[in-house]
Coordinates of C-alpha atoms and ligand atoms in Angstrom, one line a residue:
Chain A
M1 CA 16.2 37.3 -9.8
R2 CA 14.4 38.4 -13.1
S3 CA 11.5 40.8 -13.0
F4 CA 8.0 39.4 -13.0
T5 CA 4.4 40.4 -12.6
Y6 CA 2.2 38.8 -10.1
E7 CA -1.5 38.0 -9.8
R8 CA -3.8 36.0 -7.6
A9 CA -6.3 33.9 -9.4
A10 CA -9.9 33.3 -8.0
S11 CA -10.6 29.9 -9.5
P12 CA -8.6 26.9 -10.7
A13 CA -9.8 27.3 -14.2
E14 CA -8.9 31.0 -14.2
A15 CA -5.5 30.2 -12.8
A16 CA -4.9 27.5 -15.4
K17 CA -6.0 29.8 -18.2
A18 CA -3.7 32.6 -17.0
V19 CA -0.7 30.4 -17.0
A20 CA -1.5 28.8 -20.3
T21 CA -2.1 32.2 -22.1
T22 CA 0.7 34.3 -20.6
Q23 CA 4.1 33.5 -22.0
G24 CA 6.6 32.6 -19.3
A25 CA 4.0 32.3 -16.6
K26 CA 4.1 29.8 -13.6
F27 CA 2.0 29.0 -10.6
I28 CA 3.4 29.8 -7.2
A29 CA 2.2 28.0 -4.1
G30 CA 4.4 28.1 -1.0
G31 CA 7.3 29.3 -3.2
T32 CA 9.9 27.3 -1.2
N33 CA 11.3 25.6 -4.3
L34 CA 10.3 28.1 -7.0
I35 CA 11.8 31.2 -5.3
D36 CA 15.0 29.3 -4.5
L37 CA 15.4 28.5 -8.2
M38 CA 14.4 32.0 -9.3
K39 CA 17.1 33.5 -7.1
L40 CA 19.6 31.4 -9.1
E41 CA 17.9 32.2 -12.4
I42 CA 17.4 28.5 -13.0
E43 CA 13.6 29.4 -13.2
T44 CA 12.9 32.7 -14.9
P45 CA 9.1 33.2 -14.9
T46 CA 7.9 36.5 -16.2
H47 CA 4.5 36.2 -14.5
L48 CA 3.4 34.4 -11.3
V49 CA -0.1 33.2 -10.7
D50 CA -0.6 32.6 -6.9
V51 CA -2.9 29.8 -6.0
Q52 CA -3.4 30.7 -2.3
D53 CA -6.9 32.2 -2.8
L54 CA -8.5 29.2 -4.6
G55 CA -10.0 27.7 -1.4
L56 CA -8.0 24.6 -1.9
D57 CA -6.7 24.4 1.7
Q58 CA -8.9 21.8 3.2
V59 CA -8.7 18.0 3.8
E60 CA -12.1 16.4 3.3
D61 CA -13.5 12.9 3.8
T62 CA -14.6 11.2 0.6
E63 CA -17.6 9.0 0.2
D64 CA -15.5 5.8 -0.3
G65 CA -13.8 6.4 3.1
G66 CA -10.7 8.1 1.7
L67 CA -9.5 11.6 1.8
R68 CA -9.3 14.5 -0.6
I69 CA -6.5 16.9 0.0
G70 CA -6.5 20.5 -1.4
T71 CA -3.4 21.4 -3.2
F72 CA -2.7 24.4 -0.9
V73 CA -2.8 22.3 2.3
S74 CA 0.6 22.7 4.0
N75 CA 2.9 19.8 4.5
T76 CA 2.6 20.4 8.3
A77 CA -1.2 20.5 8.3
L78 CA -1.4 17.3 6.2
S79 CA 1.0 15.3 8.3
A80 CA -0.8 16.5 11.5
H81 CA -4.3 15.8 10.3
P82 CA -5.9 13.3 12.7
R83 CA -7.1 10.9 10.0
V84 CA -3.8 10.9 8.2
R85 CA -2.0 10.1 11.5
E86 CA -4.5 7.3 12.2
D87 CA -5.1 5.8 8.8
Y88 CA -2.2 6.9 6.5
A89 CA 0.7 7.0 8.9
V90 CA 3.2 6.3 6.1
L91 CA 2.2 9.7 4.8
T92 CA 2.7 11.5 8.1
R93 CA 6.1 9.8 8.5
A94 CA 7.3 10.6 5.0
I95 CA 6.3 14.3 5.2
Q96 CA 8.0 14.6 8.6
A97 CA 11.1 13.0 7.3
G98 CA 11.5 15.9 4.8
A99 CA 12.9 19.4 4.9
S100 CA 12.5 21.4 8.2
G101 CA 9.7 22.7 10.3
Q102 CA 9.8 26.1 8.8
L103 CA 9.7 24.7 5.2
R104 CA 7.0 22.2 5.9
N105 CA 4.8 25.0 7.3
K106 CA 5.1 26.9 4.0
A107 CA 5.4 24.0 1.5
T108 CA 2.1 22.8 -0.1
T109 CA 0.8 19.5 -1.3
G110 CA 1.0 20.3 -5.1
G111 CA 4.2 22.2 -4.8
N112 CA 5.9 19.3 -3.0
L113 CA 4.9 16.9 -5.8
L114 CA 6.4 19.3 -8.3
Q115 CA 9.7 20.1 -6.5
R116 CA 12.6 19.8 -8.9
T117 CA 15.6 17.6 -8.6
R118 CA 18.5 18.3 -6.2
C119 CA 21.2 17.2 -8.7
A120 CA 24.1 19.6 -7.8
Y121 CA 24.8 20.3 -11.5
F122 CA 21.2 21.3 -12.1
Y123 CA 21.8 24.0 -9.5
D124 CA 25.2 25.0 -10.8
T125 CA 24.6 27.2 -13.9
N126 CA 28.2 26.9 -14.9
M127 CA 27.8 23.2 -15.7
P128 CA 26.1 21.5 -18.6
C129 CA 22.7 20.1 -17.7
N130 CA 20.0 18.7 -20.1
K131 CA 17.3 19.3 -17.6
R132 CA 18.1 22.9 -17.1
K133 CA 18.9 23.5 -20.8
P134 CA 17.8 20.8 -23.3
G135 CA 20.7 19.6 -25.4
D136 CA 23.4 21.0 -23.1
G137 CA 24.8 17.6 -22.0
C138 CA 24.9 16.1 -18.6
A139 CA 27.7 16.9 -16.2
A140 CA 26.6 14.2 -13.7
I141 CA 27.1 11.1 -15.9
D142 CA 30.9 11.3 -15.7
G143 CA 30.9 13.5 -12.6
F144 CA 29.8 13.1 -9.0
S145 CA 26.8 10.9 -9.1
R146 CA 26.6 9.5 -5.6
Q147 CA 23.3 11.1 -4.8
L148 CA 21.7 10.4 -8.2
G149 CA 19.5 7.8 -9.8
V150 CA 20.1 4.1 -10.2
I151 CA 17.0 3.0 -12.2
G152 CA 14.6 4.6 -14.7
T153 CA 17.3 7.1 -15.7
S154 CA 18.5 7.8 -19.2
D155 CA 21.6 8.7 -21.2
S156 CA 20.4 12.3 -21.0
C157 CA 19.8 12.6 -17.3
I158 CA 20.5 10.4 -14.2
A159 CA 18.8 12.7 -11.7
T160 CA 16.2 11.7 -9.1
Y161 CA 12.9 13.0 -8.0
P162 CA 14.1 14.0 -4.6
G163 CA 10.9 14.3 -2.5
D164 CA 9.6 12.2 0.3
M165 CA 5.8 12.8 0.5
A166 CA 5.2 11.5 -3.1
V167 CA 6.9 8.2 -2.2
A168 CA 4.2 7.5 0.5
M169 CA 1.5 8.7 -1.9
R170 CA 2.7 6.2 -4.5
A171 CA 2.5 3.4 -1.9
L172 CA -1.0 4.5 -1.1
D173 CA -2.1 4.6 -4.7
A174 CA -3.0 8.3 -4.5
V175 CA -4.6 10.1 -7.4
V176 CA -3.7 13.7 -8.5
E177 CA -6.7 15.8 -9.6
T178 CA -6.2 18.6 -12.0
V179 CA -7.9 21.2 -14.1
K180 CA -6.8 22.1 -17.6
P181 CA -6.8 25.5 -19.1
D182 CA -10.0 24.7 -21.0
G183 CA -11.7 24.0 -17.7
T184 CA -11.8 20.2 -17.9
A185 CA -10.8 18.2 -14.9
R186 CA -8.8 14.9 -14.9
A187 CA -7.4 12.4 -12.5
I188 CA -3.8 11.1 -12.8
P189 CA -2.8 8.1 -10.8
A190 CA 0.4 8.7 -8.7
A191 CA 2.0 5.9 -10.8
D192 CA 1.7 8.0 -13.9
F193 CA 2.2 11.4 -12.5
H194 CA 6.0 11.6 -12.6
R195 CA 7.5 10.6 -16.0
L196 CA 10.5 8.5 -16.9
W197 CA 11.9 11.3 -19.0
G198 CA 14.1 9.5 -21.5
D199 CA 15.7 12.1 -23.8
T200 CA 13.4 14.9 -22.6
P201 CA 14.5 15.3 -18.9
H202 CA 13.1 18.8 -18.7
I203 CA 9.6 17.4 -18.9
E204 CA 9.1 15.7 -15.5
T205 CA 5.4 15.1 -15.1
A206 CA 2.2 14.2 -17.0
L207 CA 0.9 17.8 -16.5
E208 CA 0.2 19.7 -19.7
P209 CA 1.2 23.4 -20.0
G210 CA -1.1 25.4 -17.7
E211 CA -2.7 22.4 -16.1
I212 CA -3.2 23.0 -12.4
I213 CA -3.2 20.5 -9.5
T214 CA -6.4 21.0 -7.4
H215 CA -6.4 18.0 -5.1
V216 CA -4.7 14.7 -4.2
R217 CA -7.1 11.9 -3.4
L218 CA -6.3 9.0 -1.2
P219 CA -8.3 5.8 -1.6
A220 CA -9.9 4.2 1.5
P221 CA -7.3 3.1 4.1
V222 CA -5.6 -0.2 3.5
G223 CA -4.8 -1.0 7.2
G224 CA -1.5 -2.7 8.0
Q225 CA 1.6 -1.3 9.6
H226 CA 3.0 1.8 8.1
F227 CA 6.7 2.6 7.7
Y228 CA 8.8 5.3 6.1
H229 CA 12.5 4.8 6.6
K230 CA 14.9 7.4 5.1
V231 CA 18.6 7.0 5.0
R232 CA 20.6 10.1 4.5
D233 CA 24.0 11.7 5.3
R234 CA 22.7 13.3 8.5
R235 CA 19.9 12.3 10.8
S236 CA 17.6 15.3 10.0
Y237 CA 17.2 18.0 7.4
A238 CA 18.8 16.2 4.4
Y239 CA 17.6 14.6 1.3
A240 CA 17.3 10.9 1.0
L241 CA 20.1 8.6 -0.3
V242 CA 17.4 5.9 -0.2
S243 CA 14.0 5.9 1.4
V244 CA 11.4 3.2 1.7
A245 CA 7.7 3.6 2.2
A246 CA 6.0 0.4 3.1
V247 CA 2.6 -0.9 4.3
I248 CA 2.9 -4.4 5.7
Q249 CA -0.1 -6.6 6.4
P250 CA -0.3 -9.2 9.2
D251 CA 0.1 -12.0 6.7
G252 CA 3.4 -10.5 5.3
T253 CA 1.9 -9.2 2.1
G254 CA 1.9 -5.4 1.4
R255 CA 3.3 -2.7 -0.8
V256 CA 6.5 -0.9 -1.0
A257 CA 7.9 2.2 -2.8
F258 CA 11.4 3.5 -3.0
G259 CA 12.6 7.1 -3.0
G260 CA 15.9 8.7 -3.9
V261 CA 16.6 6.2 -6.6
A262 CA 14.7 7.2 -9.8
P263 CA 13.0 10.0 -11.6
K264 CA 9.8 9.0 -9.8
P265 CA 8.9 7.1 -6.6
W266 CA 9.8 3.6 -7.6
R267 CA 7.3 0.8 -7.1
S268 CA 6.3 -2.3 -9.0
E269 CA 3.5 -4.6 -8.3
A270 CA 5.7 -7.6 -9.2
A271 CA 8.1 -6.5 -6.4
D272 CA 5.2 -6.0 -3.9
A273 CA 4.3 -9.7 -4.6
Q274 CA 7.7 -10.7 -3.4
L275 CA 7.2 -9.2 0.1
P276 CA 6.5 -12.5 1.8
N277 CA 9.8 -13.8 0.4
G278 CA 11.8 -11.1 2.1
A279 CA 13.7 -7.9 1.3
A280 CA 16.3 -9.5 -1.0
A281 CA 13.6 -10.9 -3.3
V282 CA 11.7 -7.6 -3.4
V283 CA 14.8 -5.6 -4.2
R284 CA 16.0 -8.1 -6.8
T285 CA 12.6 -7.7 -8.6
A286 CA 12.2 -3.9 -8.2
F287 CA 15.8 -3.2 -9.3
A288 CA 16.2 -5.8 -12.0
D289 CA 16.7 -3.1 -14.6
A290 CA 19.0 -0.9 -12.5
R291 CA 21.8 1.0 -14.2
P292 CA 23.7 2.5 -11.3
T293 CA 27.0 4.3 -11.6
E294 CA 30.1 3.2 -9.8
Q295 CA 29.5 5.9 -7.2
N296 CA 25.9 5.1 -6.5
A297 CA 25.7 1.3 -6.8
F298 CA 25.6 1.2 -3.0
K299 CA 22.0 2.4 -3.2
I300 CA 20.8 -1.0 -4.2
P301 CA 22.1 -3.0 -1.2
L302 CA 21.2 0.0 1.0
A303 CA 17.6 -0.3 -0.3
E304 CA 17.6 -4.0 0.6
R305 CA 18.9 -3.4 4.1
T306 CA 16.5 -0.6 4.7
L307 CA 13.6 -2.7 3.7
A308 CA 14.9 -5.7 5.7
G309 CA 14.9 -3.3 8.7
I310 CA 11.3 -2.5 8.1
L311 CA 10.3 -6.2 7.7
A312 CA 12.1 -7.0 11.0
D313 CA 10.2 -4.1 12.8
A314 CA 7.0 -5.3 11.3
Q315 CA 7.5 -8.8 12.8
T316 CA 8.2 -7.4 16.2
G317 CA 5.6 -4.7 16.0
T318 CA 8.1 -2.0 16.6
R319 CA 7.1 1.6 15.9
S320 CA 4.8 2.0 12.9
Chain B
M1 CA 38.0 8.0 -1.4
A2 CA 35.3 8.8 -3.9
E3 CA 32.9 9.5 -1.0
N4 CA 35.3 11.8 0.7
G5 CA 36.0 13.6 -2.5
F6 CA 32.3 14.1 -3.1
L7 CA 31.7 15.4 0.4
K8 CA 34.5 18.0 -0.1
V9 CA 33.1 19.1 -3.4
S10 CA 29.6 19.3 -2.1
R11 CA 30.7 21.4 0.9
R12 CA 32.5 23.7 -1.4
G13 CA 29.5 23.6 -3.6
V14 CA 27.4 25.0 -0.7
L15 CA 29.9 27.8 -0.1
A16 CA 30.2 28.6 -3.8
G17 CA 26.4 28.5 -4.1
G18 CA 26.3 31.2 -1.4
V19 CA 28.9 33.4 -3.1
A20 CA 27.3 32.9 -6.5
S21 CA 23.8 33.9 -5.2
A22 CA 25.3 37.0 -3.6
T23 CA 26.7 38.0 -7.0
V24 CA 23.4 37.2 -8.7
G25 CA 21.7 39.5 -6.3
Q26 CA 24.0 42.3 -7.1
A27 CA 23.7 41.7 -10.8
S28 CA 20.0 41.9 -10.8
I29 CA 20.0 45.2 -8.8
L30 CA 22.3 46.6 -11.4
R31 CA 20.1 45.4 -14.2
A32 CA 17.0 46.9 -12.6
Q33 CA 18.8 50.3 -12.5
D34 CA 20.4 50.0 -15.9
T35 CA 17.1 49.3 -17.7
A36 CA 14.7 51.5 -15.8
P37 CA 12.5 53.5 -18.3
G38 CA 11.0 52.1 -21.4
S39 CA 12.9 48.8 -21.4
A40 CA 11.6 45.3 -21.7
A41 CA 12.5 44.3 -18.1
K42 CA 9.8 46.6 -16.6
E43 CA 10.0 47.0 -12.9
A44 CA 6.9 45.7 -11.3
K45 CA 6.0 47.7 -8.2
V46 CA 3.2 46.3 -6.2
P47 CA 1.4 47.6 -3.1
V48 CA 1.8 45.3 -0.1
R49 CA -0.1 45.6 3.2
L50 CA 0.9 43.6 6.2
T51 CA 1.0 43.9 10.0
V52 CA 4.4 43.6 11.5
N53 CA 4.7 43.2 15.3
G54 CA 1.3 44.7 15.7
T55 CA 1.9 47.7 13.5
P56 CA 0.0 47.9 10.1
Q57 CA 2.4 48.7 7.2
E58 CA 1.7 49.8 3.6
L59 CA 4.5 49.5 1.2
E60 CA 5.2 49.8 -2.5
L61 CA 7.7 47.0 -3.4
D62 CA 9.4 45.5 -6.4
S63 CA 7.6 42.2 -6.8
R64 CA 10.9 40.4 -6.3
T65 CA 11.2 41.6 -2.7
T66 CA 11.3 38.7 -0.2
L67 CA 9.6 39.0 3.2
L68 CA 13.1 39.0 4.7
D69 CA 14.3 42.0 2.7
T70 CA 11.0 43.7 3.4
L71 CA 11.7 43.4 7.1
R72 CA 15.4 44.3 7.0
E73 CA 15.7 46.8 4.2
H74 CA 12.3 48.5 4.1
L75 CA 11.1 48.4 7.7
K76 CA 14.7 48.4 9.2
L77 CA 13.9 45.5 11.5
T78 CA 17.3 44.0 11.2
G79 CA 16.9 41.4 13.9
S80 CA 15.9 38.7 11.4
K81 CA 19.1 37.6 9.7
K82 CA 20.1 36.6 6.2
G83 CA 22.4 33.5 6.5
C84 CA 22.0 31.6 3.3
D85 CA 19.0 33.2 1.5
H86 CA 18.0 29.7 0.3
G87 CA 16.0 28.1 3.1
Q88 CA 18.9 26.2 4.4
C89 CA 20.0 27.8 7.7
G90 CA 16.9 29.2 9.5
A91 CA 18.5 32.6 10.4
C92 CA 15.6 34.4 8.8
T93 CA 12.9 32.5 10.7
V94 CA 9.8 34.6 11.6
M95 CA 6.2 33.8 12.5
V96 CA 3.5 34.4 10.0
N97 CA 0.0 34.2 11.4
G98 CA 1.5 32.3 14.3
T99 CA 3.5 29.7 12.3
R100 CA 7.3 29.8 11.7
I101 CA 8.6 30.1 8.1
N102 CA 11.9 31.0 6.4
S103 CA 11.3 34.6 5.4
C104 CA 14.0 34.4 2.7
L105 CA 11.9 31.9 0.6
S106 CA 8.7 34.0 0.7
L107 CA 7.8 37.0 -1.4
A108 CA 6.3 40.0 0.4
V109 CA 3.4 39.9 -2.2
Q110 CA 2.4 36.5 -0.9
H111 CA 1.7 38.0 2.5
Q112 CA -1.1 40.5 1.9
G113 CA -3.0 41.0 5.1
D114 CA -0.7 38.6 7.1
E115 CA 0.5 39.2 10.7
I116 CA 4.2 38.9 11.0
T117 CA 6.1 38.5 14.3
T118 CA 9.9 39.0 14.3
I119 CA 12.3 38.8 17.2
E120 CA 11.7 42.5 17.8
G121 CA 8.0 41.7 18.4
L122 CA 8.6 38.8 20.8
G123 CA 10.1 41.0 23.5
S124 CA 12.2 44.1 24.2
P125 CA 15.4 44.5 26.2
E126 CA 13.3 45.8 29.1
D127 CA 10.6 43.1 28.8
L128 CA 12.1 39.9 27.5
H129 CA 10.0 37.0 26.2
P130 CA 10.6 34.0 28.5
M131 CA 12.5 32.2 25.6
Q132 CA 14.8 35.3 25.2
A133 CA 15.4 35.3 28.9
A134 CA 16.2 31.6 28.9
F135 CA 18.7 32.0 26.0
V136 CA 20.5 34.6 28.0
E137 CA 20.5 32.5 31.1
H138 CA 21.8 29.4 29.4
D139 CA 24.2 31.1 27.0
G140 CA 22.2 29.9 24.0
Y141 CA 24.6 31.6 21.5
Q142 CA 28.1 32.8 20.9
C143 CA 28.2 35.3 18.0
G144 CA 24.5 35.7 18.1
Y145 CA 23.9 35.7 14.3
C146 CA 21.6 32.7 14.3
T147 CA 19.9 33.6 17.6
P148 CA 16.9 35.6 16.4
G149 CA 16.0 32.7 14.1
Q150 CA 16.7 30.2 16.8
I151 CA 14.4 32.0 19.3
C152 CA 11.6 32.5 16.9
S153 CA 11.8 28.8 16.0
A154 CA 12.1 27.7 19.6
V155 CA 8.9 29.6 20.5
A156 CA 7.0 28.2 17.6
V157 CA 8.3 24.6 18.2
L158 CA 6.8 24.6 21.7
E159 CA 3.5 25.8 20.2
E160 CA 3.6 23.1 17.5
I161 CA 4.1 20.5 20.2
R162 CA 1.1 21.9 22.1
N163 CA -1.0 21.8 18.9
G164 CA -0.2 18.1 18.3
V165 CA 2.0 18.4 15.3
P166 CA 4.0 15.2 15.1
S167 CA 7.7 15.0 14.1
H168 CA 10.1 12.6 12.6
V169 CA 11.0 11.2 16.0
T170 CA 7.5 10.9 17.4
E171 CA 7.0 7.3 18.4
D172 CA 3.2 7.3 18.8
L173 CA 1.6 9.4 16.1
T174 CA -1.9 9.3 17.7
G175 CA -0.8 10.0 21.3
R176 CA -0.1 13.3 22.9
M177 CA 3.0 15.1 21.7
R178 CA 5.6 15.7 24.4
A179 CA 8.5 18.3 24.6
T180 CA 11.3 15.8 25.1
E181 CA 14.9 16.6 24.4
M182 CA 14.8 14.3 21.2
E183 CA 11.7 16.1 20.0
M184 CA 13.1 19.5 20.4
R185 CA 16.4 18.7 18.8
E186 CA 14.6 17.2 15.7
R187 CA 12.2 20.1 15.4
M188 CA 15.1 22.6 15.6
S189 CA 17.1 21.0 12.9
G190 CA 16.1 23.8 10.4
N191 CA 18.2 26.2 12.5
I192 CA 21.9 25.9 12.0
C193 CA 24.3 27.4 14.5
R194 CA 27.8 28.0 13.1
C195 CA 29.1 28.5 16.7
G196 CA 27.6 25.2 17.8
A197 CA 25.5 26.5 20.7
Y198 CA 23.1 23.6 20.3
S199 CA 23.3 22.1 23.7
N200 CA 22.7 25.4 25.5
I201 CA 19.8 26.2 23.2
A202 CA 18.3 22.8 24.1
E203 CA 18.7 23.6 27.8
A204 CA 17.0 27.0 27.3
M205 CA 14.1 25.4 25.5
A206 CA 13.8 22.7 28.1
Q207 CA 13.5 25.3 30.8
V208 CA 10.7 27.2 29.0
A209 CA 8.9 24.0 28.1
K210 CA 8.8 23.0 31.8
G211 CA 7.2 26.4 32.4
Ligands
LIG401 C1 16.8 23.4 2.4 C2 15.7 22.6 1.9 C3 15.6 21.2 2.2 C4 14.5 20.4 1.7 N1 14.5 19.1 2.1 C5 13.5 18.3 1.6 C6 13.4 17.0 1.9 O1 14.3 16.4 2.7 N2 12.4 16.2 1.4 C7 11.5 16.8 0.6 O2 10.6 16.1 0.1 N3 11.5 18.1 0.2 C8 12.5 18.9 0.7 N4 12.6 20.2 0.4 C9 11.7 20.7 -0.7 C10 10.3 21.2 -0.2 O3 9.6 20.1 0.3 C11 9.7 21.9 -1.4 O4 10.4 23.1 -1.6 C12 8.2 22.2 -1.2 O5 7.5 21.0 -0.9 C13 7.6 22.8 -2.4 O6 6.3 23.2 -2.1 P1 5.8 24.8 -2.4 O7 4.4 24.8 -2.1 O8 6.7 25.7 -1.6 O9 6.1 24.8 -4.0 P2 6.4 26.1 -4.9 O10 7.9 26.4 -4.8 O11 5.4 27.2 -4.7 O12 6.2 25.4 -6.3 C14 7.0 24.3 -6.8 C15 6.5 24.1 -8.3 O13 5.2 23.6 -8.3 C16 4.4 24.4 -9.1 N5 3.1 24.4 -8.5 C17 2.8 24.7 -7.2 N6 1.5 24.5 -7.0 C18 0.9 24.1 -8.1 C19 -0.4 23.7 -8.5 N7 -1.4 23.7 -7.7 N8 -0.6 23.2 -9.8 C20 0.4 23.2 -10.7 N9 1.7 23.6 -10.4 C21 1.9 24.0 -9.1 C22 5.1 25.7 -9.2 O14 4.8 26.4 -10.4 C23 6.6 25.3 -9.1 O15 7.0 24.9 -10.4 C24 13.6 21.0 0.9 C25 13.6 22.4 0.5 C26 14.7 23.2 1.0 C27 14.7 24.6 0.6
LIG402 S1 21.7 14.3 -14.0 FE1 20.1 15.5 -15.0 S2 19.8 17.2 -13.6 FE2 21.9 16.4 -13.2 S3 23.3 17.4 -14.6 FE3 22.6 15.6 -15.7 S4 20.9 16.3 -16.9 FE4 21.2 17.8 -15.3
LIG403 S1 18.5 33.0 5.3 FE1 16.6 32.0 5.2 S2 17.0 30.0 5.7 FE2 19.0 30.9 5.6
LIG404 S1 25.6 31.8 17.9 FE1 27.0 32.1 16.2 S2 25.9 31.1 14.6 FE2 24.7 30.5 16.3

C-alpha cells in the first residue's frame, strides 16, 4: 500500500473541498472496497478524507412519505430499518443478497454505490485494463468474459457494475443527493448516476471531482410485491451472474431492473411496459441491443428465466 | 469446457491474488524503509486511541496500518487471524462497538475511540465464553486457524438475530427473526473454513442459540 495522509472532515462541503483541492485525495467511508484496492495498488490515494463524522448516519422520513438515507448508514442498518423492510422490501432483499454480514456492517450507502467492478483483469495488475490504466487495452474482450457485461458495454471495456443495492434503488427510482466542492447541492436520479462509459471506462459515474454523496432519497412507497432474485455460482457470498429486482403490482404491471449485466443497473421503461406480457417480452425489449460474448451469452436466457420465476411467485403470492 | 476452464483460472486467480498481495506487502515495507528521511513518500505516523478488550490503548501508527495488524503486530493479540487480507475469508473477524467486521479491511485510524472485542476478550481458557465452550464440545474446528473468526462471528450472529436484522433467507421480513439452521448457515457464509468444520460449527451455534 502507498503512503497517505488522513483527515476527518466536519461538514460535507469541507470534505468536498478537501478532496477537490488536494491532489490524489479520495473519500473513505467503510473502506471495504477502497482499502482492498489500495492493498493491490490499484487505487493509490495520497490523502484520505474520512466521512464518518459528517452526521450522515440517519434514515429519515421525508414529507412526501419517502425516506432520506444518510450516506454513512451501513448496509446492515439500512436493510434492517423497519420502514425499509415494510415498504421497500426489494432494497432489504438486494442488500442482504450481497457480500457477508461482516462486510455489510461496515459498508456504507454511498460507498456501496461507488464500489468498483470485479472484472478479474481489473484486479490483476499484470494484465492490460483500460479502466485501471486508460489506453492500456482490455484483456477481457478476448479473454475470460463469463462474468462480464452483455449490454451497455463498449469496445474499450465490457465490465459490469457489480453491486446489488443499486439495482433495487434503480427499480425504486431513488435519487442521489450530493454536494460539490463549491458547496452547491444537486440531486442525480439513479438512472443517470452510473454512466455508460464508452471509451472512457475509468469514469464510472456522473460525480464531478470532489463531489460528495450526502444522501440517497427514496420516493414514496409504490406498493406491490417486492422481489430480488440473484443467480450466482454459490448460494451465498458471491457476486451476481444475473440479478433481478422487481416490484409487481396486482394487475401485473410493475418495474424491473437487472444487475450483473451492464455498467449500470439495467432498466428501461419500455421493458417495464411489457411486464403484463411475460418475462420473454420484457427481456426481449430490455436486451434488444445486447452484445454478449460467446462466454456470457447465457446471461440473457438466464435473465429471462429469473424474471419468469419472479412472475410465477408473484402470481402465487410466494415470499416477497 | 469454457466454463470449467474459467473456474480453474479463477481459482488460481484467487490463489495468485493472495500470493501477489503478500509480495506487495513486503515491497511496501521495504519502500517505507528505503525512503525514510527527506523523501517524497513521507511516512505518516498518526496517533490512534482505542479500547481493546476493555483496556484503553494509545498508539502511534503508520496510517496504513489495518485494525488487524494493529491487534496482531502492535498489541500482540494474535488470536485474530490473517487468512486472505482482502475481506474474503472472515478469519480476521472482530467486534467493533458490538458489531462484527473484517479487521483486515479497516484502518486503525478509522477506529478512534472505538471499543474492539477480539477472541481474547470473549473468554479465557479458565473462563470460556459459552460459544467457545460449545465449539470445544462439538469439535467446531480441525486446524483451528479460522476458529477465532468463526467464534466472534457466531456470537455476533446470534446478537444480530436478536436485534431483528434480516438475512438473505429470511422469509418474513417484518416478523420476528429466528435462529434456524438455515439462518445461521447463511449468516455465517462470510467465514470460510478450509477444514470444512461447518456442520460442527452449526451444531455449536444451535446449542448456544437454544440457551
Ligand atoms: C469479499 C467481498 C464480497 C463482496 N460481495 C458483494 C456482493 O455480493 N454484492 C455487493 O453489492 N457488494 C459486494 N461487495 C462490495 C461491498 O458491498 C463494498 O465493498 C461496499 O459496499 C463499499 O462500501 P464502503 O463504505 O466500504 O466503501 P469505501 O471502500 O469506503 O468506498 C468506496 C468508494 O466510494 C467512495 N466514497 C465513499 N463514500 C463516498 C461519499 N459519501 N461520497 C463520494 N464518494 C464516496 C470512496 O472514495 C471509494 O472510491 C463485496 C466486497 C468484498 C470485499
Ligand atoms: S473489461 Fe473493463 S475492467 Fe475488465 S479488463 Fe477490460 S477494461 Fe479492464
Ligand atoms: S483476513 Fe480478513 S477476511 Fe480474510
Ligand atoms: S478449522 Fe481449519 S480452517 Fe477452519
